[in-house]
PDB file as gemmi writes it, atoms N, CA and C in Angstrom:
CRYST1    1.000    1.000    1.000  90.00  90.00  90.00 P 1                      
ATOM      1  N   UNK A   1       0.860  -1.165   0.000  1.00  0.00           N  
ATOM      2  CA  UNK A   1       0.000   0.000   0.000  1.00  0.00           C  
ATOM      3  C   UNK A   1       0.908   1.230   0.000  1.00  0.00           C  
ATOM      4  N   UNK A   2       0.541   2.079  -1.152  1.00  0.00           N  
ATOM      5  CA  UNK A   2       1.566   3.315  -0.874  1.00  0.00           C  
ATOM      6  C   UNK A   2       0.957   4.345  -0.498  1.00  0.00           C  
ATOM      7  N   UNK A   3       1.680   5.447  -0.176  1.00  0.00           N  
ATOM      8  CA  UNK A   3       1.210   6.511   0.669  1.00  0.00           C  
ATOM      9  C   UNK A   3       0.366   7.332   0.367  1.00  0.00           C  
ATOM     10  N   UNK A   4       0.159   7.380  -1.036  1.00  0.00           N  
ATOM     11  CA  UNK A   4      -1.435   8.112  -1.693  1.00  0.00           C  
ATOM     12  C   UNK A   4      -2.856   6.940  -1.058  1.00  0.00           C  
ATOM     13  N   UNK A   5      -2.998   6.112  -1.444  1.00  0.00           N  
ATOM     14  CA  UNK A   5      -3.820   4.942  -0.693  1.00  0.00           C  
ATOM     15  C   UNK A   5      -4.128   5.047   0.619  1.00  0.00           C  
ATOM     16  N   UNK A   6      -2.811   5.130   1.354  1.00  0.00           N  
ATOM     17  CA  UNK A   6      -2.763   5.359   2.951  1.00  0.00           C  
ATOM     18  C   UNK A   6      -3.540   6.890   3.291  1.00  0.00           C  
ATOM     19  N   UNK A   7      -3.353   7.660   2.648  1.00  0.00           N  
ATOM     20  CA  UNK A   7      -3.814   9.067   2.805  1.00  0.00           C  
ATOM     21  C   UNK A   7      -5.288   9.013   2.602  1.00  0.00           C  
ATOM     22  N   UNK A   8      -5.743   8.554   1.398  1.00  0.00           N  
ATOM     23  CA  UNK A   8      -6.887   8.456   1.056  1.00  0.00           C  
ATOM     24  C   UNK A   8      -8.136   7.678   2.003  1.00  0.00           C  
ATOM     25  N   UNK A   9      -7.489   6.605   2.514  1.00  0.00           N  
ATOM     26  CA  UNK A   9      -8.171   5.809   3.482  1.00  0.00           C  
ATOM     27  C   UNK A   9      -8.140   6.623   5.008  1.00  0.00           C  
ATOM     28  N   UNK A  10      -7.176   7.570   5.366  1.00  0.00           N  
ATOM     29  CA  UNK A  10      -7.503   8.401   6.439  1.00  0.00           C  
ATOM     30  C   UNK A  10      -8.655   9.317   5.946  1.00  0.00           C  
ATOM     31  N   UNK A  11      -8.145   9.892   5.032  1.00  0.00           N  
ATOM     32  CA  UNK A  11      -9.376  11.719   4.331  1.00  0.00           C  
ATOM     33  C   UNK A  11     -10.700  10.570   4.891  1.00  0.00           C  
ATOM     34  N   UNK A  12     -11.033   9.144   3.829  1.00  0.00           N  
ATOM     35  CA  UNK A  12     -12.263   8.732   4.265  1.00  0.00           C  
ATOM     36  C   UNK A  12     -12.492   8.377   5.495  1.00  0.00           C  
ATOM     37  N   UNK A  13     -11.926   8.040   6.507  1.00  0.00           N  
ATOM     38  CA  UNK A  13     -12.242   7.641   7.649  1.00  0.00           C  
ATOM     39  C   UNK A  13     -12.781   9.267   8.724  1.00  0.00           C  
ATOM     40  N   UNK A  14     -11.650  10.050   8.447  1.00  0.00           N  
ATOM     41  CA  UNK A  14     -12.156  11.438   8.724  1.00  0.00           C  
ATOM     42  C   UNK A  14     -13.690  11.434   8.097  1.00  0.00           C  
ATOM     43  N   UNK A  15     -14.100  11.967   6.801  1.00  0.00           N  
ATOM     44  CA  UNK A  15     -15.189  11.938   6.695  1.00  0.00           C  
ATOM     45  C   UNK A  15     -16.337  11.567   7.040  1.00  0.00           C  
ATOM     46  N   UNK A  16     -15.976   9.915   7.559  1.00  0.00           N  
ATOM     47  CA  UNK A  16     -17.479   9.486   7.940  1.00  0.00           C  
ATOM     48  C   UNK A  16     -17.521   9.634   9.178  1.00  0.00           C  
ATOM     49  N   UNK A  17     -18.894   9.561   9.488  1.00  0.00           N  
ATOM     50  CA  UNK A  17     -19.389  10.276  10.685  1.00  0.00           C  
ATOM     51  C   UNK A  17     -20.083   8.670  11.146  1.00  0.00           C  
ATOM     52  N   UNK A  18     -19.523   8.355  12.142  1.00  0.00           N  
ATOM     53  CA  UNK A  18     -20.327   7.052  13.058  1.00  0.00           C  
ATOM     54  C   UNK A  18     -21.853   7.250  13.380  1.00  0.00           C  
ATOM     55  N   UNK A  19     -22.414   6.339  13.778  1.00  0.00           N  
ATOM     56  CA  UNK A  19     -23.889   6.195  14.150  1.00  0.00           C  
ATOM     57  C   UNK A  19     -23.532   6.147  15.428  1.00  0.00           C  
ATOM     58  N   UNK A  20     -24.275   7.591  16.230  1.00  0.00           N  
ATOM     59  CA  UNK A  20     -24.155   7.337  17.822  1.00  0.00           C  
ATOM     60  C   UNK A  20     -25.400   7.546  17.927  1.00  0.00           C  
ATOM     61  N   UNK A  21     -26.873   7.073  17.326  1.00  0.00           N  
ATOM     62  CA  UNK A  21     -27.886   7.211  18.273  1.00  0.00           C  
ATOM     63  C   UNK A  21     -28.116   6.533  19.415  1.00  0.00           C  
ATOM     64  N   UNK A  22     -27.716   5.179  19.021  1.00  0.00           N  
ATOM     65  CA  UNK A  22     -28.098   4.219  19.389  1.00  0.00           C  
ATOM     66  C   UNK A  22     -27.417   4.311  21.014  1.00  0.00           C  
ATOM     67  N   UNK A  23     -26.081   5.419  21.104  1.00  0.00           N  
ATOM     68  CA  UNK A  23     -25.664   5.142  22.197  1.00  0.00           C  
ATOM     69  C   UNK A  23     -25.732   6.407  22.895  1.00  0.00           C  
ATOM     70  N   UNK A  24     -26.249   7.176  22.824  1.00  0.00           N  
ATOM     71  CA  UNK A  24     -26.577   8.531  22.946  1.00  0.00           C  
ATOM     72  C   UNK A  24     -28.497   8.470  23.905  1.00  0.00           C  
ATOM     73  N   UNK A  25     -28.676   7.735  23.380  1.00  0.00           N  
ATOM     74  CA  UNK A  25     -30.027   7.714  23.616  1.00  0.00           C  
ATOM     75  C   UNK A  25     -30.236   7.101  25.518  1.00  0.00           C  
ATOM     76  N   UNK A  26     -30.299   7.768  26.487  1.00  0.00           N  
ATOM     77  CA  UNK A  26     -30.745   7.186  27.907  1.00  0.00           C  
ATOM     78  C   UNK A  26     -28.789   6.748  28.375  1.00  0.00           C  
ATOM     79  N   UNK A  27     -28.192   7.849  27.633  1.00  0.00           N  
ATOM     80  CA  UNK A  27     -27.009   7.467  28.330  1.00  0.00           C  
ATOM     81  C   UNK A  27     -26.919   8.115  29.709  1.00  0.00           C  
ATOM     82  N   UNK A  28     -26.926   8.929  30.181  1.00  0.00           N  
ATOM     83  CA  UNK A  28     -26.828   9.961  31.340  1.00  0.00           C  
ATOM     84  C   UNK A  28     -27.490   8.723  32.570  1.00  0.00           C  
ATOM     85  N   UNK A  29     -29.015   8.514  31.884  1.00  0.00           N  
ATOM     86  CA  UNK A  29     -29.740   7.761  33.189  1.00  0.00           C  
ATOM     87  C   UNK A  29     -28.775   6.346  33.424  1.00  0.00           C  
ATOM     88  N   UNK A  30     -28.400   5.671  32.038  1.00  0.00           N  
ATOM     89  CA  UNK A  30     -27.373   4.454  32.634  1.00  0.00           C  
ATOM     90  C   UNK A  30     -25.780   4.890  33.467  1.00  0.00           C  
ATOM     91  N   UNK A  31     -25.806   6.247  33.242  1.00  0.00           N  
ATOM     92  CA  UNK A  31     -24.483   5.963  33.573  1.00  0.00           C  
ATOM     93  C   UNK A  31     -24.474   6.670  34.975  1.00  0.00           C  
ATOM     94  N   UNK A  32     -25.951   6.974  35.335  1.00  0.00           N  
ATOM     95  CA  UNK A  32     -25.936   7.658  36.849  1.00  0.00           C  
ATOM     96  C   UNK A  32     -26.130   6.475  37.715  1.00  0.00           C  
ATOM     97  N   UNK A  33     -27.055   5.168  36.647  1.00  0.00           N  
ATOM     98  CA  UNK A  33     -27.600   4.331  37.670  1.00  0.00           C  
ATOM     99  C   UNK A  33     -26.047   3.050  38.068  1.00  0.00           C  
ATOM    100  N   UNK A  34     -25.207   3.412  36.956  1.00  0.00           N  
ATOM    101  CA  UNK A  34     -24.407   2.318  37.381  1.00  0.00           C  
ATOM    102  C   UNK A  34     -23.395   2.743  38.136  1.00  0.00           C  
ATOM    103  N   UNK A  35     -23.162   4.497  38.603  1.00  0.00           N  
ATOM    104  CA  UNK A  35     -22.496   4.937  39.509  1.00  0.00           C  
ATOM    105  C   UNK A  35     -23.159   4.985  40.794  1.00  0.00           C  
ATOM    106  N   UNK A  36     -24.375   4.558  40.761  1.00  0.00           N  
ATOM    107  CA  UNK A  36     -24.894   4.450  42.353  1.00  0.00           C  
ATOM    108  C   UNK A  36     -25.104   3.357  42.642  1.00  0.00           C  
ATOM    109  N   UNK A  37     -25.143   2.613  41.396  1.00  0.00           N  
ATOM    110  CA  UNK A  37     -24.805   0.858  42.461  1.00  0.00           C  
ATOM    111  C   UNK A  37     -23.519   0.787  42.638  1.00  0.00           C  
ATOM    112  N   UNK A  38     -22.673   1.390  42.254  1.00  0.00           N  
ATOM    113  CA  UNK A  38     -20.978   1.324  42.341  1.00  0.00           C  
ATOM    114  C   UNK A  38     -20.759   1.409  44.077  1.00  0.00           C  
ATOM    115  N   UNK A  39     -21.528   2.454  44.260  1.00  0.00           N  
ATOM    116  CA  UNK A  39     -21.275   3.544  45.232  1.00  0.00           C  
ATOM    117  C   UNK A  39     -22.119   2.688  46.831  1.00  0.00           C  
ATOM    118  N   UNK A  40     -23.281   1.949  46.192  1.00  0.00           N  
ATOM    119  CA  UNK A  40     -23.724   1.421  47.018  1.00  0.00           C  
ATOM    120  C   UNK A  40     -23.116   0.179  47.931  1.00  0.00           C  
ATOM    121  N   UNK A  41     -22.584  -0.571  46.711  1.00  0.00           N  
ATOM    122  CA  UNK A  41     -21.675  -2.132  46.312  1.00  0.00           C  
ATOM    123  C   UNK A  41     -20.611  -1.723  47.607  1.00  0.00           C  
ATOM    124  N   UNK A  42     -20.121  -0.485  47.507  1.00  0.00           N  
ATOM    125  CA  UNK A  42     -19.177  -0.867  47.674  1.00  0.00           C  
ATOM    126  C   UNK A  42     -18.483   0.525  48.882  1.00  0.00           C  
ATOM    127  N   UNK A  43     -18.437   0.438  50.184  1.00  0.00           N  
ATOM    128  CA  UNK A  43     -18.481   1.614  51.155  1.00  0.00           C  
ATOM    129  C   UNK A  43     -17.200   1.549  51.456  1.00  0.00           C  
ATOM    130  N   UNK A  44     -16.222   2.927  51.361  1.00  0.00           N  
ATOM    131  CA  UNK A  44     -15.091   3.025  51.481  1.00  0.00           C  
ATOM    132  C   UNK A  44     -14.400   2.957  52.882  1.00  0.00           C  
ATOM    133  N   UNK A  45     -13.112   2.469  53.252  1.00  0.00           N  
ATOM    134  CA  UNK A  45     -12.893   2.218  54.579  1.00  0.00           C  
ATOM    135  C   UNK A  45     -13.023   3.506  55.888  1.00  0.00           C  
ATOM    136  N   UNK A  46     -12.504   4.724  54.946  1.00  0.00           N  
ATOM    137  CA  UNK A  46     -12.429   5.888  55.454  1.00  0.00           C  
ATOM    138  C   UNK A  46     -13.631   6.667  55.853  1.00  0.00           C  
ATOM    139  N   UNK A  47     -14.593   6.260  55.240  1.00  0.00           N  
ATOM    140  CA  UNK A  47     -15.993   6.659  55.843  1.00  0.00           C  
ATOM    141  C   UNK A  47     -15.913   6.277  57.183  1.00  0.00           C  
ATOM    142  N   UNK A  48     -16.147   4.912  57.072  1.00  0.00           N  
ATOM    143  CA  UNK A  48     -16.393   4.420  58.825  1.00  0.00           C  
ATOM    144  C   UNK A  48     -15.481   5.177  60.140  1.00  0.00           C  
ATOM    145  N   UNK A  49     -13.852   5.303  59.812  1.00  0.00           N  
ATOM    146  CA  UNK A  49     -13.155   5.810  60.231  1.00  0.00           C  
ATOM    147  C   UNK A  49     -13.701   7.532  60.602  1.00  0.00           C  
ATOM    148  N   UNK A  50     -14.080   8.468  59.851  1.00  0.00           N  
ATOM    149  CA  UNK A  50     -14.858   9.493  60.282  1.00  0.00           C  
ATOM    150  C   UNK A  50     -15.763   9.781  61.363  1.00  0.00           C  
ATOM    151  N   UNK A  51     -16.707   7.887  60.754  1.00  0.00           N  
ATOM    152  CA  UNK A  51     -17.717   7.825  61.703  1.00  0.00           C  
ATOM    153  C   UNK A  51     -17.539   7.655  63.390  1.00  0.00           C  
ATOM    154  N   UNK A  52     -16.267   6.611  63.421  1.00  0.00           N  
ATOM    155  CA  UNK A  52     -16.498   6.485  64.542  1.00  0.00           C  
ATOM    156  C   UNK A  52     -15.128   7.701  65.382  1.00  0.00           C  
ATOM    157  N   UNK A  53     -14.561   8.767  64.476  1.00  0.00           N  
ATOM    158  CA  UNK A  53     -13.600   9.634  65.388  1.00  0.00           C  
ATOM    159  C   UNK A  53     -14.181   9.878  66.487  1.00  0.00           C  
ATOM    160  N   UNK A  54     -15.767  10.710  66.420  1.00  0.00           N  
ATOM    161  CA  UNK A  54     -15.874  10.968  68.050  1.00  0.00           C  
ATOM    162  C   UNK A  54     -16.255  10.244  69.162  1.00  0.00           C  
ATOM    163  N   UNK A  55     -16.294   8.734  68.517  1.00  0.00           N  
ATOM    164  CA  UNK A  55     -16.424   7.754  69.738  1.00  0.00           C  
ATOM    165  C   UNK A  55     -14.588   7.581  70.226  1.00  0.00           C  
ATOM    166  N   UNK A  56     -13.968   7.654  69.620  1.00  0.00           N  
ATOM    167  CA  UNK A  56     -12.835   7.601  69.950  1.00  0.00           C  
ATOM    168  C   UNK A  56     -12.425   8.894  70.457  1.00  0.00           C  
ATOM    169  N   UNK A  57     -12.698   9.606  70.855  1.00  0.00           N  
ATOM    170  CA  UNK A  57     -12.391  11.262  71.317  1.00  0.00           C  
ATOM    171  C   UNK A  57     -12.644  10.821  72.510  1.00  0.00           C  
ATOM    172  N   UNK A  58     -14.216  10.615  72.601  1.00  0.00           N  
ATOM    173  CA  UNK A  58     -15.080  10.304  73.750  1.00  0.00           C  
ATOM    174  C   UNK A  58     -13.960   9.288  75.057  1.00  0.00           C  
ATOM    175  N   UNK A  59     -13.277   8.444  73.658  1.00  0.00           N  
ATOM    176  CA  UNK A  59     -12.940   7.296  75.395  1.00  0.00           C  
ATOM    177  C   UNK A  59     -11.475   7.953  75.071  1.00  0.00           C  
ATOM    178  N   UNK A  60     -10.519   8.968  74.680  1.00  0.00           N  
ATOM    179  CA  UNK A  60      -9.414   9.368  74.819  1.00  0.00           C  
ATOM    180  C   UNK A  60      -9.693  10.173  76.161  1.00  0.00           C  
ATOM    181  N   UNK A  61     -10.806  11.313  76.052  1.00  0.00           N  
ATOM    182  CA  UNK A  61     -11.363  12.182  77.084  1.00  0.00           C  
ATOM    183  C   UNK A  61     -11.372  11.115  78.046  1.00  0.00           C  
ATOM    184  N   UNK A  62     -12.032  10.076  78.204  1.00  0.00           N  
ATOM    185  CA  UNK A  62     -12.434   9.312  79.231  1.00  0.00           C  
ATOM    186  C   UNK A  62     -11.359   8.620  79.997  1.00  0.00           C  
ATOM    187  N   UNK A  63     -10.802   8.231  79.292  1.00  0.00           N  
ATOM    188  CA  UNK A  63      -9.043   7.489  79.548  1.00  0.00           C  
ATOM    189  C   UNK A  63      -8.108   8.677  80.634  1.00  0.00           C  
ATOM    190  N   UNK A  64      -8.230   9.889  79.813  1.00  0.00           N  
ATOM    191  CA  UNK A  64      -7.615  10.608  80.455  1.00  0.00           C  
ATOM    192  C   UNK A  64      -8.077  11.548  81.727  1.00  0.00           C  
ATOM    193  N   UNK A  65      -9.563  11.611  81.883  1.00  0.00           N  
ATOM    194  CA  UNK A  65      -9.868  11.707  83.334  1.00  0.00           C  
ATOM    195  C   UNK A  65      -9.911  10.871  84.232  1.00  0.00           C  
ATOM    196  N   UNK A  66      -9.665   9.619  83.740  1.00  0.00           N  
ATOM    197  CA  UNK A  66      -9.440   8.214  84.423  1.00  0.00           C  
ATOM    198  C   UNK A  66      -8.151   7.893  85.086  1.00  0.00           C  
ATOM    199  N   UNK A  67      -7.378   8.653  84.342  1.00  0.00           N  
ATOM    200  CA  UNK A  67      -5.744   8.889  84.253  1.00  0.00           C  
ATOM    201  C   UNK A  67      -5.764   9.775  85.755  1.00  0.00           C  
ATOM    202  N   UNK A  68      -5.862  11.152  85.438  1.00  0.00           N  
ATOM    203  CA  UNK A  68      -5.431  12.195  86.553  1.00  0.00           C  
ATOM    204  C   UNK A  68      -6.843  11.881  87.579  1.00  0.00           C  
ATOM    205  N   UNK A  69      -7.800  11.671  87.188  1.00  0.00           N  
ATOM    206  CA  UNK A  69      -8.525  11.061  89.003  1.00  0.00           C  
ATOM    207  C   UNK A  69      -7.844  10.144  89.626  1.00  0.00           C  
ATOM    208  N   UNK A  70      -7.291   8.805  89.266  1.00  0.00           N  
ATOM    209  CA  UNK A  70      -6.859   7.927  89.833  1.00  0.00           C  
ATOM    210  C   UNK A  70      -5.611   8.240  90.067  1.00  0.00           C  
ATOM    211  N   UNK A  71      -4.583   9.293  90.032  1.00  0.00           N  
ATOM    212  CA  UNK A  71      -3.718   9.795  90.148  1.00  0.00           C  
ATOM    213  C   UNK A  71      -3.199   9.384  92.079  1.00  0.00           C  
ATOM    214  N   UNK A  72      -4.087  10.534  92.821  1.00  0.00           N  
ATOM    215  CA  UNK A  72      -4.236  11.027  93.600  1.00  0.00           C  
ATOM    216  C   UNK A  72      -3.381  12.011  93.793  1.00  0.00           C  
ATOM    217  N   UNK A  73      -2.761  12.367  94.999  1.00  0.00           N  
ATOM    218  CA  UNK A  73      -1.742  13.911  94.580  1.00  0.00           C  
ATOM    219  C   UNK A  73      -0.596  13.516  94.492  1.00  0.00           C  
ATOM    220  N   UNK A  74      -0.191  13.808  93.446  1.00  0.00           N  
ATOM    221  CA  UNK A  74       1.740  13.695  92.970  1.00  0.00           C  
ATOM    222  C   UNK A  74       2.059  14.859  94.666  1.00  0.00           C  
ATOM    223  N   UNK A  75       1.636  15.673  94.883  1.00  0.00           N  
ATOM    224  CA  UNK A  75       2.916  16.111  96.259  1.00  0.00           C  
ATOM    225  C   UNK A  75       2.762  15.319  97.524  1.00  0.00           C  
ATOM    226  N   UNK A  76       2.189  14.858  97.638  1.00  0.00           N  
ATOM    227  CA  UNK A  76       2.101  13.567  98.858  1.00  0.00           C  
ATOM    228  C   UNK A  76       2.590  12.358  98.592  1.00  0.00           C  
ATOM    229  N   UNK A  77       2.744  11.919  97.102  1.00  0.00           N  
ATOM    230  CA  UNK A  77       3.638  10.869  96.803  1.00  0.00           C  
ATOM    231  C   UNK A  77       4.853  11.311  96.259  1.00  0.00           C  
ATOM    232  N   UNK A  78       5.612  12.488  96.058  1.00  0.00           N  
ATOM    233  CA  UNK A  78       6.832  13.028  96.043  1.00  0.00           C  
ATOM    234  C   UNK A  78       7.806  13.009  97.615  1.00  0.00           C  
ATOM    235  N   UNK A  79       6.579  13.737  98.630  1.00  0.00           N  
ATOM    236  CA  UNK A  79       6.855  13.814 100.076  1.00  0.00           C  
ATOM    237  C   UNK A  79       7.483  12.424 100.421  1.00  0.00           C  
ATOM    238  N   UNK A  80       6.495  11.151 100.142  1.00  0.00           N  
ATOM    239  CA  UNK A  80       6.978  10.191 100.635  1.00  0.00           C  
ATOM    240  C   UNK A  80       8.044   9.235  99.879  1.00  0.00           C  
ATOM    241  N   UNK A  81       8.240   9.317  98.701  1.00  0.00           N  
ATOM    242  CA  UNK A  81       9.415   9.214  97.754  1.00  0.00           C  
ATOM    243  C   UNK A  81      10.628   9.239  98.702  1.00  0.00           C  
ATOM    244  N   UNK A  82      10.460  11.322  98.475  1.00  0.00           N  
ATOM    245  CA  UNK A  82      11.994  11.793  99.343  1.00  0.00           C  
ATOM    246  C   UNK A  82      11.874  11.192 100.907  1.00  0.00           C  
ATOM    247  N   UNK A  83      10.895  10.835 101.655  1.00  0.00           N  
ATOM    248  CA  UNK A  83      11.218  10.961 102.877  1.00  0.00           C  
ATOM    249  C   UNK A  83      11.894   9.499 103.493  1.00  0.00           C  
ATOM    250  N   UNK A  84      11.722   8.334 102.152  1.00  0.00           N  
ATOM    251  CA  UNK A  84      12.319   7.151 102.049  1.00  0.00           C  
ATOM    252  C   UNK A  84      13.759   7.574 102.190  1.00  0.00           C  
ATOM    253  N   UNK A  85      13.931   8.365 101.185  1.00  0.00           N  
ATOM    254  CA  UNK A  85      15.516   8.158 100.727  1.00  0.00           C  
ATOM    255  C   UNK A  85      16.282   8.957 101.451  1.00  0.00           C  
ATOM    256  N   UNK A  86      15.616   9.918 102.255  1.00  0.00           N  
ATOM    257  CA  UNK A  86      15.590  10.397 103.586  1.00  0.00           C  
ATOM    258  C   UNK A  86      16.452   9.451 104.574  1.00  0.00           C  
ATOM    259  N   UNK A  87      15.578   8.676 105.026  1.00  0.00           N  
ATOM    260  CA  UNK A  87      15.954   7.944 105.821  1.00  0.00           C  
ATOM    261  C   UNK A  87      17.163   6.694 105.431  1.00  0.00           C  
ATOM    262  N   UNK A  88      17.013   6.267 104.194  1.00  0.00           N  
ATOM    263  CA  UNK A  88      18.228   5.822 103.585  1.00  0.00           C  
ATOM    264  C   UNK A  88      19.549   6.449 103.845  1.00  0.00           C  
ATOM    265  N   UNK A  89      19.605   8.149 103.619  1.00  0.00           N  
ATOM    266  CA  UNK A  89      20.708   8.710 103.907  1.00  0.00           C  
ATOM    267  C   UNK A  89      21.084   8.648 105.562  1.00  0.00           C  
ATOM    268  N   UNK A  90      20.143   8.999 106.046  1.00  0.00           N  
ATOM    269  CA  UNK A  90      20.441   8.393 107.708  1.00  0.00           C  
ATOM    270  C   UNK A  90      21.042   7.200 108.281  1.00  0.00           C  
ATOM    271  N   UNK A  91      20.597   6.433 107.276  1.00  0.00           N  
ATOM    272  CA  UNK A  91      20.887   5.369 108.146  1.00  0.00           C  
ATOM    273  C   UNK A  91      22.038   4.493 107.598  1.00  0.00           C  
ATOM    274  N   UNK A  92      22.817   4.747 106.040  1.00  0.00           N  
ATOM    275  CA  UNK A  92      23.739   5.026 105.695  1.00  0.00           C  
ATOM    276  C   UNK A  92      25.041   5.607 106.123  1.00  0.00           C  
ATOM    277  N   UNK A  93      24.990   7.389 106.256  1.00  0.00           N  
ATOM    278  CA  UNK A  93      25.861   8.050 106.965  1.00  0.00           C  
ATOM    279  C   UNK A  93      25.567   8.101 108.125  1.00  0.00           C  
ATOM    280  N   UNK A  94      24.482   7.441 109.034  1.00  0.00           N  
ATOM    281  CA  UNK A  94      24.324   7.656 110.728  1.00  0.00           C  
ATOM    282  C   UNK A  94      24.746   9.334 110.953  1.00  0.00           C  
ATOM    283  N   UNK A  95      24.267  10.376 110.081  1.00  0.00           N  
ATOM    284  CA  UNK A  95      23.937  11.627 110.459  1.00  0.00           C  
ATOM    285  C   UNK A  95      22.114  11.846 110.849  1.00  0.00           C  
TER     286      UNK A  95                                                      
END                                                                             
């Protein structure tokens, strides 16, 4: 095939114009309905993750007043810390 031939068979292929009724016709409604069964089929992981952030807030909050109530007071358990090692040094150097 030489290159006049080759040319000629593009010009005609340019020219003709395809038949799109057939696919033109109720395209929009198929192609909305097969993006919402897509959508239905199939629920992304990160949704759920959204869903449940503020249950997870909820028991971080909760954890952490659980935390400093059950604490009781850091200066009464500092007092008795030092007043161990207190007496360690006493009874060590017998000063």
């Amino acid at each position: 095939m030489n290159d006049e031939q080759l040319n000629n068979l593009f010009a005609a292929a340019r020219r003709a114009q395809p038949d799109t009724a057939r696919v033109e016709r109720g395209f929009e409604t198929r192609l909305l309905a097969r993006l919402r069964a897509e959508r239905a089929a199939a629920v992304p992981w990160f949704v759920w993750t959204w869903r449940l952030a503020p249950l997870f807030a909820v028991i971080v909050i909760a954890l952490g007043i659980w935390n400093y109530a059950s604490s009781g007071n850091p200066l009464a358990e500092l007092t008795t810390d030092y007043s161990g090692e207190a007496a360690l040094v006493v009874m060590l150097t017998g000063d």
